[in-house]
Tab-separated table of C-alpha atoms and ligand atoms in Angstrom:
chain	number	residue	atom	x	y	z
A	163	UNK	CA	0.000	0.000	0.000
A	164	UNK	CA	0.962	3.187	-0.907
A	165	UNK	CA	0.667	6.750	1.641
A	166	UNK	CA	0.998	9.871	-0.316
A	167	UNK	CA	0.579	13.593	1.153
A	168	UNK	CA	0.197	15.602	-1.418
A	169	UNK	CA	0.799	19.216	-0.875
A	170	UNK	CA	0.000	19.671	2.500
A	171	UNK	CA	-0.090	23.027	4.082
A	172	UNK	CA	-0.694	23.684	8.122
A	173	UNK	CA	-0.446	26.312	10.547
A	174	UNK	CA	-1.840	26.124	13.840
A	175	UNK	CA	-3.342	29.722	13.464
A	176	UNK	CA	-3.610	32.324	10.641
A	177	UNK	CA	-0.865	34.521	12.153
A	178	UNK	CA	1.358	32.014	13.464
A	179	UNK	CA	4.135	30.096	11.322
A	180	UNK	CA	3.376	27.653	8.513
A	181	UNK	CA	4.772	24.685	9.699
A	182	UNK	CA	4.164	22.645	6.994
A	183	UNK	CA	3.993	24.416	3.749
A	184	UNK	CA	3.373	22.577	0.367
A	185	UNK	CA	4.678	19.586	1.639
A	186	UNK	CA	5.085	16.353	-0.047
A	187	UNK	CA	6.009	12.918	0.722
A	188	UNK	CA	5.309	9.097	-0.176
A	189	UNK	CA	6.132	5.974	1.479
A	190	UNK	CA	5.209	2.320	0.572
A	191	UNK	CA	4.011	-0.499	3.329
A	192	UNK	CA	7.271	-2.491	3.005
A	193	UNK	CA	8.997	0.440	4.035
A	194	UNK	CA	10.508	1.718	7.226
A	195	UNK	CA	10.513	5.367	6.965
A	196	UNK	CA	12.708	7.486	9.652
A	197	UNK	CA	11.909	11.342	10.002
A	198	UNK	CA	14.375	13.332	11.658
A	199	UNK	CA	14.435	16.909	12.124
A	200	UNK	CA	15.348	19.093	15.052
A	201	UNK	CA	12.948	20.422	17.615
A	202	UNK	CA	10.052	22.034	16.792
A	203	UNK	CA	10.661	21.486	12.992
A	204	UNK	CA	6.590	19.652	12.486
A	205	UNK	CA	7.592	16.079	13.125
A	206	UNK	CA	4.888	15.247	15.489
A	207	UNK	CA	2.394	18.043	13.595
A	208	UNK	CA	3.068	15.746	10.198
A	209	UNK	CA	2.421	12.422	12.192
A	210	UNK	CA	-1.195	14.321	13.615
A	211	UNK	CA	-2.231	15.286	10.104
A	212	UNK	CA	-1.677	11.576	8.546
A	213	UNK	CA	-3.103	9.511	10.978
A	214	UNK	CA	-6.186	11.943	10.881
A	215	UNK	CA	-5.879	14.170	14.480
A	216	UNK	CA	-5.847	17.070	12.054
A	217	UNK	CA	-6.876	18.264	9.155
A	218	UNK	CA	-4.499	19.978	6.335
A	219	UNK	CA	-5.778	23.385	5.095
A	220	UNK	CA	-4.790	22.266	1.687
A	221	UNK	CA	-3.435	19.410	0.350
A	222	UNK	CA	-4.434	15.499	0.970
A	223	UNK	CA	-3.480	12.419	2.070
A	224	UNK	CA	-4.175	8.927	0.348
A	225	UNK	CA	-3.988	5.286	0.768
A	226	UNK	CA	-3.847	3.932	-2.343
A	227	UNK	CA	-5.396	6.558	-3.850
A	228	UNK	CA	-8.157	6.978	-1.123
A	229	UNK	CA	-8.764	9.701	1.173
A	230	UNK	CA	-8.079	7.910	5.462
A	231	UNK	CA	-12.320	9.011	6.083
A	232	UNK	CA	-13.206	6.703	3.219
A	233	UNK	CA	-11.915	3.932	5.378
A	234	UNK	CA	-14.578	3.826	7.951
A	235	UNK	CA	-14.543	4.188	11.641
A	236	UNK	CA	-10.811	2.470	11.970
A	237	UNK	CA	-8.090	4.948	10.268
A	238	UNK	CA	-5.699	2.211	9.173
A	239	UNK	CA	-3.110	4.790	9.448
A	240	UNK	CA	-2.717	4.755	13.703
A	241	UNK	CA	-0.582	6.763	15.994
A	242	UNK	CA	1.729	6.067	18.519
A	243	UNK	CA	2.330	8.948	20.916
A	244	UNK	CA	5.743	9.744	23.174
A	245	UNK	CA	3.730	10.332	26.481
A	246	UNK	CA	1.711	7.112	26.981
A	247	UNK	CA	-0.038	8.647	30.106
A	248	UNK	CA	-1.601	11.536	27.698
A	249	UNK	CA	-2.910	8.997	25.400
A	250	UNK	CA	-5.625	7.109	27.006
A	251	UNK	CA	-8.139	7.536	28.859
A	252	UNK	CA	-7.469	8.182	32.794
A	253	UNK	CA	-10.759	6.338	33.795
A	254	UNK	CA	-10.544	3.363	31.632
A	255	UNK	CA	-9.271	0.476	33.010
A	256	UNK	CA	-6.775	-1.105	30.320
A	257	UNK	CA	-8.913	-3.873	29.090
A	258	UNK	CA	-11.261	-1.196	28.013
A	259	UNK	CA	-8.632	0.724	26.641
A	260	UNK	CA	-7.396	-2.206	24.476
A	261	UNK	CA	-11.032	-2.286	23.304
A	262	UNK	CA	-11.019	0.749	21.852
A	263	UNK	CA	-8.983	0.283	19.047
A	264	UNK	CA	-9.855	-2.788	16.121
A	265	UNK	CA	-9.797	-6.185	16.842
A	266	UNK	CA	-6.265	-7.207	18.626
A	267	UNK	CA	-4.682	-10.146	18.411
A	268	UNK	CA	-3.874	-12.326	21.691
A	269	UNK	CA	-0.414	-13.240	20.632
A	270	UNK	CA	0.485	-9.515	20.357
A	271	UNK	CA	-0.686	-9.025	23.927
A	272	UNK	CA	1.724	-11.774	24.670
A	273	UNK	CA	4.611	-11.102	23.054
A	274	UNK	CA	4.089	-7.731	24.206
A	275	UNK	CA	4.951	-9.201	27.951
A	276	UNK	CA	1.145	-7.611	29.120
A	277	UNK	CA	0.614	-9.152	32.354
A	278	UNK	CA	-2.954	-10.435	32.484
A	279	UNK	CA	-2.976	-8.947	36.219
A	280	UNK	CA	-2.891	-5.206	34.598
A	281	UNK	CA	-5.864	-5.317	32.619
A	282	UNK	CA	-8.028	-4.415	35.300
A	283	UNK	CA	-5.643	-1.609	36.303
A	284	UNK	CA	-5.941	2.299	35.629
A	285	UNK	CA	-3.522	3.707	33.955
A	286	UNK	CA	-1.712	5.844	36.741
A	287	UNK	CA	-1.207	2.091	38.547
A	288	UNK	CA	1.124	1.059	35.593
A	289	UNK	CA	4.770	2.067	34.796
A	290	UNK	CA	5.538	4.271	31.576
A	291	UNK	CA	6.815	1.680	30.269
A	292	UNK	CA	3.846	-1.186	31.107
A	293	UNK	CA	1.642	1.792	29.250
A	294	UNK	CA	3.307	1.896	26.005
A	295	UNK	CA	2.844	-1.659	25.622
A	296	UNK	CA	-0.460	-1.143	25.730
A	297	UNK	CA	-0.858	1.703	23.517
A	298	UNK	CA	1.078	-0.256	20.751
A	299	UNK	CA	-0.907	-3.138	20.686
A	300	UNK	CA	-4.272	-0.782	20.652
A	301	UNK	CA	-2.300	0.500	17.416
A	302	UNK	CA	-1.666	-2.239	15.933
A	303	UNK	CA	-5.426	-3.577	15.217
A	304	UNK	CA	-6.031	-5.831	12.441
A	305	UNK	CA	-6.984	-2.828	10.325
A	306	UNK	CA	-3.457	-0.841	10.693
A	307	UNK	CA	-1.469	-0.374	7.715
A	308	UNK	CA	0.606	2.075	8.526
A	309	UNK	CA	1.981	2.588	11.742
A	310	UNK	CA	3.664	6.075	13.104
A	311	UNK	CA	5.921	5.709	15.976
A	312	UNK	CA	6.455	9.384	17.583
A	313	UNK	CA	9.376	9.189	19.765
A	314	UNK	CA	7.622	6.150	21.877
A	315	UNK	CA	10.730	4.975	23.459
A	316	UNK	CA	12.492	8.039	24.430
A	317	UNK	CA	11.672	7.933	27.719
A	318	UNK	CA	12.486	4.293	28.623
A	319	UNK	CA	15.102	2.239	29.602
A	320	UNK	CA	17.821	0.584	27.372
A	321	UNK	CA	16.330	-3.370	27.502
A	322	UNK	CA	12.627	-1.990	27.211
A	323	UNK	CA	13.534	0.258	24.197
A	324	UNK	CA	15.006	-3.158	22.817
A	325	UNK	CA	12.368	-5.589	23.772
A	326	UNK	CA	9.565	-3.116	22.225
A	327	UNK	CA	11.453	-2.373	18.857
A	328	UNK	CA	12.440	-5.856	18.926
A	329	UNK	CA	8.431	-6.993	18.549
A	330	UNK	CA	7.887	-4.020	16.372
A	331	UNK	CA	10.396	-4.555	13.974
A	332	UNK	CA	8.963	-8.129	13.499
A	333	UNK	CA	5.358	-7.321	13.415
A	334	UNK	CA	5.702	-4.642	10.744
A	335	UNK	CA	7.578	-7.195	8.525
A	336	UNK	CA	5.490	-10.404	8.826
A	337	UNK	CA	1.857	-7.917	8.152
A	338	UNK	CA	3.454	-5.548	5.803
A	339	UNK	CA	2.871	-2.407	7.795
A	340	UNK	CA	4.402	0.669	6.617
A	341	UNK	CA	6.343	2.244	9.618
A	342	UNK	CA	7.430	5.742	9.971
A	343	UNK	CA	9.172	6.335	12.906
A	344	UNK	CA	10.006	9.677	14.380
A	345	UNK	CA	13.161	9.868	16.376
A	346	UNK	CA	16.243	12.175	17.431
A	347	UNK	CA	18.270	9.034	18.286
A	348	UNK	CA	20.056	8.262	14.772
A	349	UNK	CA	21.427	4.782	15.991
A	350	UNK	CA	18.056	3.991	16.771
A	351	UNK	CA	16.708	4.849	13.425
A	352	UNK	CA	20.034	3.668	11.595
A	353	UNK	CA	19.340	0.266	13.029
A	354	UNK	CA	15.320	-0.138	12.806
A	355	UNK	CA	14.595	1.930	9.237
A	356	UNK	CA	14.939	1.081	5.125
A	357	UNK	CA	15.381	4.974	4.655
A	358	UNK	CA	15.450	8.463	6.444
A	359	UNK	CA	13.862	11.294	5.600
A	360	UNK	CA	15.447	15.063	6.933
A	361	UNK	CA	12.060	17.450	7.435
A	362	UNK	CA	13.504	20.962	6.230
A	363	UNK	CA	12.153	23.796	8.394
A	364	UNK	CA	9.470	25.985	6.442
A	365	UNK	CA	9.126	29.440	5.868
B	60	LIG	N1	-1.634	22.957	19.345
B	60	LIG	C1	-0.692	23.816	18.950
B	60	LIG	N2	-0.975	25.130	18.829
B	60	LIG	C2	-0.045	26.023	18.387
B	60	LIG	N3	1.208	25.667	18.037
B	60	LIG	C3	1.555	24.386	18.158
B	60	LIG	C4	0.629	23.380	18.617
B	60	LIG	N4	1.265	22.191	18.623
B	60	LIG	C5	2.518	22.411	18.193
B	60	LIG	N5	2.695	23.730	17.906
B	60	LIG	C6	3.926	24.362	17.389
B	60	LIG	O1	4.204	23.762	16.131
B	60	LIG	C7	5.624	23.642	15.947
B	60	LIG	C8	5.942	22.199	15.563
B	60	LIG	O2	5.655	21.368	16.696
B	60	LIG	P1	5.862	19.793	16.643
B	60	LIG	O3	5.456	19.246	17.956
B	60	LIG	O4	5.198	19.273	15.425
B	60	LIG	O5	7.450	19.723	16.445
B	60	LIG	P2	8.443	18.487	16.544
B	60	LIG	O6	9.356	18.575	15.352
B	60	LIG	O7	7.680	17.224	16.704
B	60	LIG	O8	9.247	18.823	17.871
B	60	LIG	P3	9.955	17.865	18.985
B	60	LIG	O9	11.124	17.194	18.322
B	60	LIG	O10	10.385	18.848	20.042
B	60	LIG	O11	8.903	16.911	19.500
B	60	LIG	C9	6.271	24.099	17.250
B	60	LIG	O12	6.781	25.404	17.046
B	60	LIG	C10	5.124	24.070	18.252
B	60	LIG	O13	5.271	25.079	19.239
């Protein structure tokens, strides 16, 4: 499958700065796309407009050659944030949150190393780390077929970072899931990505 933005523009208010401005960009499902790009450049602003969070002013984005809403209630494209905490829902208890995504596969809860002990846990009664795990298998539903990774390990310990990339990396491959992975850590992205892609700051 093929994900295309296609002159994208965005700025978070009339006055303020374009931060994306004409953009363009394609990636394929077999690849593993890295986007670097110092602070503050639009790398988690491009990663909210394709998987949906916002909306471009102009521009669009396509899935083989179909707009994400035409996909139904499931955007295929999914998101994986850098601050588990702010990404679910405070009163759910993480069976529920697991629910909300598609349908999820048992082995991924597994492999994940989920504890069946914390699904009837809030989320401020897990680690950051227990959290994530959970937010990437709600991402990775059977309808996800491209998956953005937005800094998701930064914050974790060495052997975590590896034993979550580790099930990543192998997940993407055997479904064919494009991944585009957002990073400052160029080992990281050196190691786990087919290409890299350098977002230039706009005007
Ligand atoms: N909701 C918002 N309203 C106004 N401006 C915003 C909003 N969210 C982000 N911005 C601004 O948009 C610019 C791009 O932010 P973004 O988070 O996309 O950058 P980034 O490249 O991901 O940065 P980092 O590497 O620090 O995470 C920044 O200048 C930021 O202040």
């Amino acid at each position: 499958m093929k994900l295309e933005i296609k002159n994208i523009s965005y700025q978070y208010s009339k006055k303020g700065r374009m931060i994306l401005d004409n953009f363009c960009f394609t990636a394929d499902s077999s690849e593993r796309v890295g986007l670097t790009a110092p602070s503050g450049y639009g790398k988690t602003t491009l990663c909210k407009l394709l998987s949906g969070y916002l909306k471009p002013e102009q521009g669009e984005i396509l899935l083989d050659g179909k707009t994400l809403s035409s996909y139904g209630s499931y955007c295929p494209v999914q998101m994986i944030w850098q601050h588990p905490e702010l990404s679910v829902n405070p009163r759910f208890r993480m069976r529920d949150v697991l629910e909300e995504g598609d349908q999820i596969e048992e082995r991924m809860i597994k492999a994940l190393g989920i504890e069946k002990d914390w699904l009837n846990r809030f989320p401020s009664e897990l680690s950051g780390g227990e959290l994530q795990r959970f937010c990437i298998a709600r991402a990775l539903g059977e309808g996800t077929k491209f998956l953005l990774a937005d800094e998701i390990t930064t914050m974790l310990d060495l052997i975590t970072q590896s034993q979550i990339w580790g099930f990543l990396l192998k997940e993407v491959k055997e479904r064919q899931i494009g991944l585009i992975a957002v990073s400052h850590n160029r080992q990281l992205l050196n190691q786990i990505c087919t290409r890299q892609v350098e977002l230039d700051k706009q005007r």
